[in-house]
JSON list of C-alpha atoms and ligand atoms in Angstrom, two decimals:
[
{"chain": "A", "resi": 1, "resn": "MET", "atom": "CA", "xyz": [6.78, -7.34, 1.20]},
{"chain": "A", "resi": 2, "resn": "LYS", "atom": "CA", "xyz": [4.55, -7.75, -2.13]},
{"chain": "A", "resi": 3, "resn": "ALA", "atom": "CA", "xyz": [1.09, -5.06, -2.09]},
{"chain": "A", "resi": 4, "resn": "LYS", "atom": "CA", "xyz": [-2.39, -6.75, -2.22]},
{"chain": "A", "resi": 5, "resn": "VAL", "atom": "CA", "xyz": [-3.79, -6.07, -5.50]},
{"chain": "A", "resi": 6, "resn": "LEU", "atom": "CA", "xyz": [-7.94, -6.38, -4.83]},
{"chain": "A", "resi": 7, "resn": "ILE", "atom": "CA", "xyz": [-9.67, -7.25, -8.70]},
{"chain": "A", "resi": 8, "resn": "VAL", "atom": "CA", "xyz": [-13.51, -6.73, -8.63]},
{"chain": "A", "resi": 9, "resn": "GLU", "atom": "CA", "xyz": [-14.80, -8.18, -11.62]},
{"chain": "A", "resi": 10, "resn": "ASP", "atom": "CA", "xyz": [-17.73, -10.43, -13.12]},
{"chain": "A", "resi": 11, "resn": "GLU", "atom": "CA", "xyz": [-16.45, -11.55, -16.37]},
{"chain": "A", "resi": 12, "resn": "PRO", "atom": "CA", "xyz": [-14.35, -14.39, -15.71]},
{"chain": "A", "resi": 13, "resn": "ALA", "atom": "CA", "xyz": [-12.12, -13.11, -19.33]},
{"chain": "A", "resi": 14, "resn": "ILE", "atom": "CA", "xyz": [-10.81, -9.80, -17.98]},
{"chain": "A", "resi": 15, "resn": "GLN", "atom": "CA", "xyz": [-11.35, -11.68, -13.98]},
{"chain": "A", "resi": 16, "resn": "GLU", "atom": "CA", "xyz": [-8.10, -13.37, -15.04]},
{"chain": "A", "resi": 17, "resn": "LEU", "atom": "CA", "xyz": [-6.71, -11.47, -17.50]},
{"chain": "A", "resi": 18, "resn": "LEU", "atom": "CA", "xyz": [-6.36, -8.55, -14.53]},
{"chain": "A", "resi": 19, "resn": "ALA", "atom": "CA", "xyz": [-4.92, -11.32, -12.06]},
{"chain": "A", "resi": 20, "resn": "PHE", "atom": "CA", "xyz": [-2.12, -12.85, -14.66]},
{"chain": "A", "resi": 21, "resn": "ASN", "atom": "CA", "xyz": [-1.09, -9.49, -14.97]},
{"chain": "A", "resi": 22, "resn": "VAL", "atom": "CA", "xyz": [-1.40, -8.11, -12.17]},
{"chain": "A", "resi": 23, "resn": "MET", "atom": "CA", "xyz": [0.85, -11.37, -10.82]},
{"chain": "A", "resi": 24, "resn": "GLN", "atom": "CA", "xyz": [3.22, -11.82, -13.58]},
{"chain": "A", "resi": 25, "resn": "ALA", "atom": "CA", "xyz": [3.78, -7.83, -12.49]},
{"chain": "A", "resi": 26, "resn": "GLY", "atom": "CA", "xyz": [5.10, -8.59, -8.76]},
{"chain": "A", "resi": 27, "resn": "PHE", "atom": "CA", "xyz": [1.78, -7.94, -7.05]},
{"chain": "A", "resi": 28, "resn": "LEU", "atom": "CA", "xyz": [-0.79, -10.29, -4.51]},
{"chain": "A", "resi": 29, "resn": "ALA", "atom": "CA", "xyz": [-3.17, -11.00, -6.94]},
{"chain": "A", "resi": 30, "resn": "LEU", "atom": "CA", "xyz": [-6.75, -10.16, -4.83]},
{"chain": "A", "resi": 31, "resn": "ARG", "atom": "CA", "xyz": [-10.32, -11.48, -6.90]},
{"chain": "A", "resi": 32, "resn": "ALA", "atom": "CA", "xyz": [-14.46, -10.62, -6.24]},
{"chain": "A", "resi": 33, "resn": "ASP", "atom": "CA", "xyz": [-16.98, -10.80, -8.77]},
{"chain": "A", "resi": 34, "resn": "ASP", "atom": "CA", "xyz": [-19.65, -8.30, -6.83]},
{"chain": "A", "resi": 35, "resn": "GLY", "atom": "CA", "xyz": [-19.49, -6.44, -4.70]},
{"chain": "A", "resi": 36, "resn": "GLU", "atom": "CA", "xyz": [-20.25, -8.37, -1.81]},
{"chain": "A", "resi": 37, "resn": "SER", "atom": "CA", "xyz": [-17.55, -10.59, -2.45]},
{"chain": "A", "resi": 38, "resn": "ALA", "atom": "CA", "xyz": [-15.53, -7.42, -2.44]},
{"chain": "A", "resi": 39, "resn": "TRP", "atom": "CA", "xyz": [-15.94, -6.19, 1.48]},
{"chain": "A", "resi": 40, "resn": "GLN", "atom": "CA", "xyz": [-15.19, -9.71, 3.03]},
{"chain": "A", "resi": 41, "resn": "GLN", "atom": "CA", "xyz": [-11.99, -9.52, 0.15]},
{"chain": "A", "resi": 42, "resn": "ILE", "atom": "CA", "xyz": [-11.29, -5.71, 1.54]},
{"chain": "A", "resi": 43, "resn": "ARG", "atom": "CA", "xyz": [-11.52, -7.06, 5.54]},
{"chain": "A", "resi": 44, "resn": "ALA", "atom": "CA", "xyz": [-10.15, -9.98, 5.38]},
{"chain": "A", "resi": 45, "resn": "ALA", "atom": "CA", "xyz": [-6.79, -9.17, 3.44]},
{"chain": "A", "resi": 46, "resn": "ARG", "atom": "CA", "xyz": [-7.33, -5.23, 3.04]},
{"chain": "A", "resi": 47, "resn": "PRO", "atom": "CA", "xyz": [-5.76, -4.68, -0.12]},
{"chain": "A", "resi": 48, "resn": "ASP", "atom": "CA", "xyz": [-3.21, -1.97, -0.94]},
{"chain": "A", "resi": 49, "resn": "LEU", "atom": "CA", "xyz": [-4.72, -1.28, -4.25]},
{"chain": "A", "resi": 50, "resn": "ILE", "atom": "CA", "xyz": [-8.73, -1.49, -5.75]},
{"chain": "A", "resi": 51, "resn": "LEU", "atom": "CA", "xyz": [-9.59, -2.32, -9.72]},
{"chain": "A", "resi": 52, "resn": "LEU", "atom": "CA", "xyz": [-12.93, -2.14, -9.80]},
{"chain": "A", "resi": 53, "resn": "ASP", "atom": "CA", "xyz": [-15.15, -2.58, -12.34]},
{"chain": "A", "resi": 54, "resn": "TRP", "atom": "CA", "xyz": [-17.94, -0.57, -13.17]},
{"chain": "A", "resi": 55, "resn": "MET", "atom": "CA", "xyz": [-20.26, -2.78, -14.07]},
{"chain": "A", "resi": 56, "resn": "LEU", "atom": "CA", "xyz": [-20.91, -5.33, -11.34]},
{"chain": "A", "resi": 57, "resn": "PRO", "atom": "CA", "xyz": [-23.92, -7.35, -11.03]},
{"chain": "A", "resi": 58, "resn": "ASN", "atom": "CA", "xyz": [-25.95, -5.79, -7.80]},
{"chain": "A", "resi": 59, "resn": "THR", "atom": "CA", "xyz": [-23.92, -3.26, -6.78]},
{"chain": "A", "resi": 60, "resn": "SER", "atom": "CA", "xyz": [-22.76, -0.42, -9.07]},
{"chain": "A", "resi": 61, "resn": "GLY", "atom": "CA", "xyz": [-18.26, 0.42, -9.49]},
{"chain": "A", "resi": 62, "resn": "ILE", "atom": "CA", "xyz": [-19.95, 3.85, -8.54]},
{"chain": "A", "resi": 63, "resn": "VAL", "atom": "CA", "xyz": [-21.91, 2.62, -5.16]},
{"chain": "A", "resi": 64, "resn": "LEU", "atom": "CA", "xyz": [-18.36, 0.45, -4.73]},
{"chain": "A", "resi": 65, "resn": "ALA", "atom": "CA", "xyz": [-16.34, 3.05, -4.32]},
{"chain": "A", "resi": 66, "resn": "LYS", "atom": "CA", "xyz": [-18.53, 5.84, -2.85]},
{"chain": "A", "resi": 67, "resn": "GLN", "atom": "CA", "xyz": [-19.25, 3.19, 0.43]},
{"chain": "A", "resi": 68, "resn": "LEU", "atom": "CA", "xyz": [-15.18, 2.56, 0.41]},
{"chain": "A", "resi": 69, "resn": "ARG", "atom": "CA", "xyz": [-14.25, 6.40, 0.74]},
{"chain": "A", "resi": 70, "resn": "ALA", "atom": "CA", "xyz": [-17.18, 6.41, 3.49]},
{"chain": "A", "resi": 71, "resn": "ASP", "atom": "CA", "xyz": [-15.13, 3.97, 5.64]},
{"chain": "A", "resi": 72, "resn": "ALA", "atom": "CA", "xyz": [-13.02, 5.25, 7.54]},
{"chain": "A", "resi": 73, "resn": "ALA", "atom": "CA", "xyz": [-11.31, 1.85, 7.87]},
{"chain": "A", "resi": 74, "resn": "THR", "atom": "CA", "xyz": [-11.00, 1.79, 4.00]},
{"chain": "A", "resi": 75, "resn": "LYS", "atom": "CA", "xyz": [-11.76, 5.54, 3.02]},
{"chain": "A", "resi": 76, "resn": "ASP", "atom": "CA", "xyz": [-7.62, 5.89, 2.09]},
{"chain": "A", "resi": 77, "resn": "ILE", "atom": "CA", "xyz": [-7.01, 2.38, 0.01]},
{"chain": "A", "resi": 78, "resn": "PRO", "atom": "CA", "xyz": [-6.78, 3.61, -3.49]},
{"chain": "A", "resi": 79, "resn": "ILE", "atom": "CA", "xyz": [-9.44, 3.09, -6.64]},
{"chain": "A", "resi": 80, "resn": "ILE", "atom": "CA", "xyz": [-8.73, 2.16, -9.97]},
{"chain": "A", "resi": 81, "resn": "MET", "atom": "CA", "xyz": [-11.36, 2.04, -11.94]},
{"chain": "A", "resi": 82, "resn": "LEU", "atom": "CA", "xyz": [-12.07, 0.60, -14.78]},
{"chain": "A", "resi": 83, "resn": "THR", "atom": "CA", "xyz": [-15.34, 0.30, -17.46]},
{"chain": "A", "resi": 84, "resn": "ALA", "atom": "CA", "xyz": [-16.27, 0.17, -21.19]},
{"chain": "A", "resi": 85, "resn": "ARG", "atom": "CA", "xyz": [-17.47, 3.75, -21.32]},
{"chain": "A", "resi": 86, "resn": "GLY", "atom": "CA", "xyz": [-15.34, 6.24, -22.31]},
{"chain": "A", "resi": 87, "resn": "GLU", "atom": "CA", "xyz": [-16.81, 9.78, -22.55]},
{"chain": "A", "resi": 88, "resn": "GLU", "atom": "CA", "xyz": [-16.10, 12.31, -20.34]},
{"chain": "A", "resi": 89, "resn": "ARG", "atom": "CA", "xyz": [-19.05, 12.83, -18.21]},
{"chain": "A", "resi": 90, "resn": "ASP", "atom": "CA", "xyz": [-18.43, 9.01, -17.46]},
{"chain": "A", "resi": 91, "resn": "LYS", "atom": "CA", "xyz": [-14.99, 10.03, -16.08]},
{"chain": "A", "resi": 92, "resn": "ILE", "atom": "CA", "xyz": [-16.20, 13.04, -14.16]},
{"chain": "A", "resi": 93, "resn": "GLN", "atom": "CA", "xyz": [-18.58, 11.05, -12.76]},
{"chain": "A", "resi": 94, "resn": "GLY", "atom": "CA", "xyz": [-15.80, 7.66, -11.32]},
{"chain": "A", "resi": 95, "resn": "LEU", "atom": "CA", "xyz": [-13.27, 10.56, -10.39]},
{"chain": "A", "resi": 96, "resn": "GLU", "atom": "CA", "xyz": [-15.69, 11.86, -8.25]},
{"chain": "A", "resi": 97, "resn": "SER", "atom": "CA", "xyz": [-17.26, 8.86, -6.49]},
{"chain": "A", "resi": 98, "resn": "GLY", "atom": "CA", "xyz": [-13.55, 8.64, -5.31]},
{"chain": "A", "resi": 99, "resn": "ALA", "atom": "CA", "xyz": [-11.61, 6.91, -7.61]},
{"chain": "A", "resi": 100, "resn": "ASP", "atom": "CA", "xyz": [-8.13, 7.46, -7.99]},
{"chain": "A", "resi": 101, "resn": "ASP", "atom": "CA", "xyz": [-8.16, 6.80, -11.24]},
{"chain": "A", "resi": 102, "resn": "TYR", "atom": "CA", "xyz": [-9.90, 5.09, -13.99]},
{"chain": "A", "resi": 103, "resn": "ILE", "atom": "CA", "xyz": [-9.13, 3.54, -16.58]},
{"chain": "A", "resi": 104, "resn": "THR", "atom": "CA", "xyz": [-10.80, 2.36, -20.27]},
{"chain": "A", "resi": 105, "resn": "LYS", "atom": "CA", "xyz": [-11.08, -1.35, -21.46]},
{"chain": "A", "resi": 106, "resn": "PRO", "atom": "CA", "xyz": [-10.21, -2.54, -24.06]},
{"chain": "A", "resi": 107, "resn": "PHE", "atom": "CA", "xyz": [-7.00, -1.35, -21.72]},
{"chain": "A", "resi": 108, "resn": "SER", "atom": "CA", "xyz": [-3.22, -2.08, -22.91]},
{"chain": "A", "resi": 109, "resn": "PRO", "atom": "CA", "xyz": [-1.56, -4.59, -19.86]},
{"chain": "A", "resi": 110, "resn": "ARG", "atom": "CA", "xyz": [1.26, -2.24, -19.97]},
{"chain": "A", "resi": 111, "resn": "GLU", "atom": "CA", "xyz": [-0.69, 0.51, -19.18]},
{"chain": "A", "resi": 112, "resn": "LEU", "atom": "CA", "xyz": [-3.28, -0.77, -16.92]},
{"chain": "A", "resi": 113, "resn": "MET", "atom": "CA", "xyz": [0.82, -2.32, -14.21]},
{"chain": "A", "resi": 114, "resn": "ALA", "atom": "CA", "xyz": [2.37, 1.95, -14.64]},
{"chain": "A", "resi": 115, "resn": "ARG", "atom": "CA", "xyz": [-1.04, 3.56, -13.85]},
{"chain": "A", "resi": 116, "resn": "ILE", "atom": "CA", "xyz": [-0.87, 0.48, -10.59]},
{"chain": "A", "resi": 117, "resn": "ARG", "atom": "CA", "xyz": [2.95, 1.74, -9.82]},
{"chain": "A", "resi": 118, "resn": "ALA", "atom": "CA", "xyz": [1.28, 5.05, -9.82]},
{"chain": "A", "resi": 119, "resn": "VAL", "atom": "CA", "xyz": [-1.14, 5.25, -7.62]},
{"chain": "A", "resi": 120, "resn": "LEU", "atom": "CA", "xyz": [1.27, 2.98, -5.54]},
{"chain": "A", "resi": 121, "resn": "ARG", "atom": "CA", "xyz": [3.89, 5.29, -5.35]},
{"chain": "A", "resi": 122, "resn": "ARG", "atom": "CA", "xyz": [1.54, 7.62, -3.93]},
{"chain": "A", "resi": 123, "resn": "HIS", "atom": "CA", "xyz": [-0.01, 5.80, -1.76]},
{"chain": "A", "resi": 124, "resn": "ALA", "atom": "CA", "xyz": [1.73, 3.56, -0.27]},
{"chain": "A", "resi": 125, "resn": "PRO", "atom": "CA", "xyz": [5.80, 4.37, -1.38]},
{"chain": "A", "resi": 126, "resn": "GLN", "atom": "CA", "xyz": [7.32, 0.74, 1.28]},
{"chain": "A", "resi": 127, "resn": "LEU", "atom": "CA", "xyz": [4.87, -1.11, -0.97]},
{"chain": "A", "resi": 128, "resn": "GLN", "atom": "CA", "xyz": [7.47, -0.56, -3.70]},
{"chain": "A", "resi": 129, "resn": "ASP", "atom": "CA", "xyz": [10.48, -2.18, -5.49]},
{"chain": "A", "resi": 130, "resn": "GLU", "atom": "CA", "xyz": [12.70, 0.03, -6.20]},
{"chain": "A", "resi": 131, "resn": "THR", "atom": "CA", "xyz": [16.32, 0.72, -3.81]},
{"chain": "A", "resi": 132, "resn": "VAL", "atom": "CA", "xyz": [16.16, 3.94, -1.26]},
{"chain": "A", "resi": 133, "resn": "ASP", "atom": "CA", "xyz": [18.13, 6.19, 0.20]},
{"chain": "A", "resi": 134, "resn": "ALA", "atom": "CA", "xyz": [17.68, 8.05, 3.47]},
{"chain": "A", "resi": 135, "resn": "GLY", "atom": "CA", "xyz": [20.34, 9.02, 5.86]},
{"chain": "A", "resi": 136, "resn": "GLY", "atom": "CA", "xyz": [23.36, 6.61, 4.44]},
{"chain": "A", "resi": 137, "resn": "LEU", "atom": "CA", "xyz": [21.19, 4.15, 4.18]},
{"chain": "A", "resi": 138, "resn": "GLN", "atom": "CA", "xyz": [20.02, 1.94, 1.54]},
{"chain": "A", "resi": 139, "resn": "LEU", "atom": "CA", "xyz": [17.23, -0.57, 1.30]},
{"chain": "A", "resi": 140, "resn": "LEU", "atom": "CA", "xyz": [17.20, -3.39, -1.55]},
{"chain": "A", "resi": 141, "resn": "PRO", "atom": "CA", "xyz": [13.59, -4.86, -1.24]},
{"chain": "A", "resi": 142, "resn": "ALA", "atom": "CA", "xyz": [13.46, -7.59, -2.99]},
{"chain": "A", "resi": 143, "resn": "ALA", "atom": "CA", "xyz": [16.46, -8.55, -2.08]},
{"chain": "A", "resi": 144, "resn": "HIS", "atom": "CA", "xyz": [15.76, -7.74, 2.08]},
{"chain": "A", "resi": 145, "resn": "ARG", "atom": "CA", "xyz": [19.17, -5.90, 2.59]},
{"chain": "A", "resi": 146, "resn": "VAL", "atom": "CA", "xyz": [20.42, -2.94, 4.00]},
{"chain": "A", "resi": 147, "resn": "SER", "atom": "CA", "xyz": [23.39, -1.61, 4.57]},
{"chain": "A", "resi": 148, "resn": "ALA", "atom": "CA", "xyz": [26.05, 1.72, 5.61]},
{"chain": "A", "resi": 149, "resn": "HIS", "atom": "CA", "xyz": [28.56, 2.30, 3.94]},
{"chain": "A", "resi": 150, "resn": "GLY", "atom": "CA", "xyz": [28.51, -0.55, 2.23]},
{"chain": "A", "resi": 151, "resn": "GLN", "atom": "CA", "xyz": [28.48, -3.06, 5.17]},
{"chain": "A", "resi": 152, "resn": "ASN", "atom": "CA", "xyz": [25.61, -5.06, 5.64]},
{"chain": "A", "resi": 153, "resn": "ILE", "atom": "CA", "xyz": [22.69, -4.56, 8.56]},
{"chain": "A", "resi": 154, "resn": "GLU", "atom": "CA", "xyz": [20.72, -7.56, 9.63]},
{"chain": "A", "resi": 155, "resn": "LEU", "atom": "CA", "xyz": [17.78, -6.65, 10.69]},
{"chain": "A", "resi": 156, "resn": "GLY", "atom": "CA", "xyz": [13.98, -9.27, 11.89]},
{"chain": "A", "resi": 157, "resn": "PRO", "atom": "CA", "xyz": [10.94, -8.99, 9.20]},
{"chain": "A", "resi": 158, "resn": "THR", "atom": "CA", "xyz": [9.37, -6.13, 11.55]},
{"chain": "A", "resi": 159, "resn": "GLU", "atom": "CA", "xyz": [12.39, -3.97, 12.03]},
{"chain": "A", "resi": 160, "resn": "PHE", "atom": "CA", "xyz": [13.16, -4.28, 8.51]},
{"chain": "A", "resi": 161, "resn": "ARG", "atom": "CA", "xyz": [8.79, -3.34, 7.22]},
{"chain": "A", "resi": 162, "resn": "LEU", "atom": "CA", "xyz": [9.01, -0.04, 9.57]},
{"chain": "A", "resi": 163, "resn": "LEU", "atom": "CA", "xyz": [12.98, 0.52, 8.60]},
{"chain": "A", "resi": 164, "resn": "HIS", "atom": "CA", "xyz": [11.81, 0.64, 5.17]},
{"chain": "A", "resi": 165, "resn": "PHE", "atom": "CA", "xyz": [8.34, 2.42, 5.88]},
{"chain": "A", "resi": 166, "resn": "PHE", "atom": "CA", "xyz": [10.91, 5.09, 7.92]},
{"chain": "A", "resi": 167, "resn": "MET", "atom": "CA", "xyz": [12.96, 4.87, 5.23]},
{"chain": "A", "resi": 168, "resn": "SER", "atom": "CA", "xyz": [9.87, 6.55, 2.81]},
{"chain": "A", "resi": 169, "resn": "HIS", "atom": "CA", "xyz": [8.49, 8.90, 5.03]},
{"chain": "A", "resi": 170, "resn": "THR", "atom": "CA", "xyz": [11.64, 10.74, 6.09]},
{"chain": "A", "resi": 171, "resn": "GLU", "atom": "CA", "xyz": [11.36, 13.76, 8.49]},
{"chain": "A", "resi": 172, "resn": "ARG", "atom": "CA", "xyz": [7.22, 13.65, 9.34]},
{"chain": "A", "resi": 173, "resn": "VAL", "atom": "CA", "xyz": [6.36, 12.09, 12.72]},
{"chain": "A", "resi": 174, "resn": "TYR", "atom": "CA", "xyz": [4.43, 9.13, 13.26]},
{"chain": "A", "resi": 175, "resn": "SER", "atom": "CA", "xyz": [1.83, 7.79, 16.77]},
{"chain": "A", "resi": 176, "resn": "ARG", "atom": "CA", "xyz": [2.61, 4.23, 17.70]},
{"chain": "A", "resi": 177, "resn": "ALA", "atom": "CA", "xyz": [-0.83, 3.86, 16.75]},
{"chain": "A", "resi": 178, "resn": "GLN", "atom": "CA", "xyz": [-0.28, 5.07, 12.70]},
{"chain": "A", "resi": 179, "resn": "LEU", "atom": "CA", "xyz": [3.14, 3.22, 12.42]},
{"chain": "A", "resi": 180, "resn": "LEU", "atom": "CA", "xyz": [0.69, 0.34, 14.07]},
{"chain": "A", "resi": 181, "resn": "ASP", "atom": "CA", "xyz": [-1.72, 0.38, 11.36]},
{"chain": "A", "resi": 182, "resn": "GLN", "atom": "CA", "xyz": [1.21, 1.71, 7.97]},
{"chain": "A", "resi": 183, "resn": "VAL", "atom": "CA", "xyz": [3.51, -2.11, 9.02]},
{"chain": "A", "resi": 184, "resn": "TRP", "atom": "CA", "xyz": [1.71, -4.57, 11.64]},
{"chain": "A", "resi": 185, "resn": "GLY", "atom": "CA", "xyz": [-1.22, -3.87, 9.18]},
{"chain": "A", "resi": 186, "resn": "THR", "atom": "CA", "xyz": [-5.14, -3.06, 10.14]},
{"chain": "A", "resi": 187, "resn": "GLN", "atom": "CA", "xyz": [-5.71, -6.05, 10.59]},
{"chain": "A", "resi": 188, "resn": "VAL", "atom": "CA", "xyz": [-3.89, -6.64, 13.92]},
{"chain": "A", "resi": 189, "resn": "PHE", "atom": "CA", "xyz": [-3.97, -6.43, 17.29]},
{"chain": "A", "resi": 190, "resn": "VAL", "atom": "CA", "xyz": [-1.28, -5.53, 18.87]},
{"chain": "A", "resi": 191, "resn": "GLU", "atom": "CA", "xyz": [-0.30, -3.57, 21.99]},
{"chain": "A", "resi": 192, "resn": "GLU", "atom": "CA", "xyz": [0.63, 0.30, 21.22]},
{"chain": "A", "resi": 193, "resn": "ARG", "atom": "CA", "xyz": [3.88, -0.32, 23.22]},
{"chain": "A", "resi": 194, "resn": "THR", "atom": "CA", "xyz": [4.94, -4.04, 20.59]},
{"chain": "A", "resi": 195, "resn": "VAL", "atom": "CA", "xyz": [6.18, -1.06, 18.52]},
{"chain": "A", "resi": 196, "resn": "ASP", "atom": "CA", "xyz": [9.15, 0.57, 20.94]},
{"chain": "A", "resi": 197, "resn": "VAL", "atom": "CA", "xyz": [10.60, -3.76, 21.52]},
{"chain": "A", "resi": 198, "resn": "HIS", "atom": "CA", "xyz": [11.06, -2.72, 17.67]},
{"chain": "A", "resi": 199, "resn": "ILE", "atom": "CA", "xyz": [11.68, 0.47, 17.88]},
{"chain": "A", "resi": 200, "resn": "ARG", "atom": "CA", "xyz": [14.47, -0.81, 20.30]},
{"chain": "A", "resi": 201, "resn": "ARG", "atom": "CA", "xyz": [16.13, -3.60, 17.94]},
{"chain": "A", "resi": 202, "resn": "LEU", "atom": "CA", "xyz": [15.43, -1.03, 15.49]},
{"chain": "A", "resi": 203, "resn": "ARG", "atom": "CA", "xyz": [18.09, 1.53, 17.12]},
{"chain": "A", "resi": 204, "resn": "ALA", "atom": "CA", "xyz": [20.05, -1.63, 18.21]},
{"chain": "A", "resi": 205, "resn": "ALA", "atom": "CA", "xyz": [20.47, -2.79, 14.59]},
{"chain": "A", "resi": 206, "resn": "LEU", "atom": "CA", "xyz": [21.21, 0.66, 13.89]},
{"chain": "A", "resi": 207, "resn": "GLU", "atom": "CA", "xyz": [24.24, 1.44, 15.98]},
{"chain": "A", "resi": 208, "resn": "PRO", "atom": "CA", "xyz": [26.71, -0.48, 15.36]},
{"chain": "A", "resi": 209, "resn": "LEU", "atom": "CA", "xyz": [27.14, 1.64, 12.09]},
{"chain": "A", "resi": 210, "resn": "ASP", "atom": "CA", "xyz": [26.35, 4.81, 14.16]},
{"chain": "A", "resi": 211, "resn": "LYS", "atom": "CA", "xyz": [23.06, 5.01, 12.45]},
{"chain": "A", "resi": 212, "resn": "ASP", "atom": "CA", "xyz": [20.93, 4.88, 16.27]},
{"chain": "A", "resi": 213, "resn": "GLY", "atom": "CA", "xyz": [20.05, 8.43, 15.61]},
{"chain": "A", "resi": 214, "resn": "LEU", "atom": "CA", "xyz": [18.22, 9.39, 12.57]},
{"chain": "A", "resi": 215, "resn": "ILE", "atom": "CA", "xyz": [14.94, 7.32, 15.15]},
{"chain": "A", "resi": 216, "resn": "GLN", "atom": "CA", "xyz": [14.42, 9.91, 16.84]},
{"chain": "A", "resi": 217, "resn": "THR", "atom": "CA", "xyz": [11.34, 9.65, 19.23]},
{"chain": "A", "resi": 218, "resn": "VAL", "atom": "CA", "xyz": [8.89, 12.69, 19.91]},
{"chain": "A", "resi": 219, "resn": "ARG", "atom": "CA", "xyz": [7.89, 13.38, 23.02]},
{"chain": "A", "resi": 220, "resn": "GLY", "atom": "CA", "xyz": [4.06, 12.68, 23.99]},
{"chain": "A", "resi": 221, "resn": "SER", "atom": "CA", "xyz": [3.77, 12.44, 19.82]},
{"chain": "A", "resi": 222, "resn": "GLY", "atom": "CA", "xyz": [5.75, 9.33, 18.33]},
{"chain": "A", "resi": 223, "resn": "TYR", "atom": "CA", "xyz": [9.55, 8.46, 16.22]},
{"chain": "A", "resi": 224, "resn": "ARG", "atom": "CA", "xyz": [10.54, 10.01, 13.47]},
{"chain": "A", "resi": 225, "resn": "PHE", "atom": "CA", "xyz": [13.11, 9.57, 11.29]},
{"chain": "A", "resi": 226, "resn": "SER", "atom": "CA", "xyz": [15.27, 12.01, 10.96]},
{"chain": "A", "resi": 227, "resn": "ALA", "atom": "CA", "xyz": [18.97, 12.57, 8.39]},
{"chain": "A", "resi": 228, "resn": "ASN", "atom": "CA", "xyz": [19.10, 15.83, 10.12]},
{"chain": "B", "resi": 301, "resn": "CA", "atom": "CA1", "xyz": [-18.63, -6.07, -15.44]}
]
């Protein structure tokens, strides 16, 4: 599962450079050149992170960041603000508008990618390509493989995403609605009992290796991945 990075930048050359680097880093690049097209992309594709230029035509990046934070559907999408201004008070204003990080142009692509990875690691660890170890299971996102005791476990794509999410967020209880949001995405309208179907399949796949007990049902609340 590749993280989707929305680039909101009106200068074509910089937008191109950003998209190139984002794709090189293994992410999907979405593009917008003003606030209106940014909102269209956000509603249609729900990006995992937004690179937001401060100076945009019509709606400034600051205003857009505030709008994103004020909307329940978008308030949790991390934002990295891009700007040509480097003054301390601009930085403070950028962060106060709701940005998670701030980078000054001209930026080094390497530094920008490091910031993107750091922000994604905090907000959406399941989108990282790093191997996840939990409860005696090892999950390799890029290879789409899960194993226990060196033995491979066959999983369907939804069960894989579900397990990846759980292994990245252990010991916490998630309601069915939260799992739908996190694993299926907010643009998908499926019934909550769909979650139960996939939990059942996931447990069935883990059962031969005696790992089905990792997925616990918490009565009246939802599900939890627990190694305890
Ligand atoms: Ca600009």
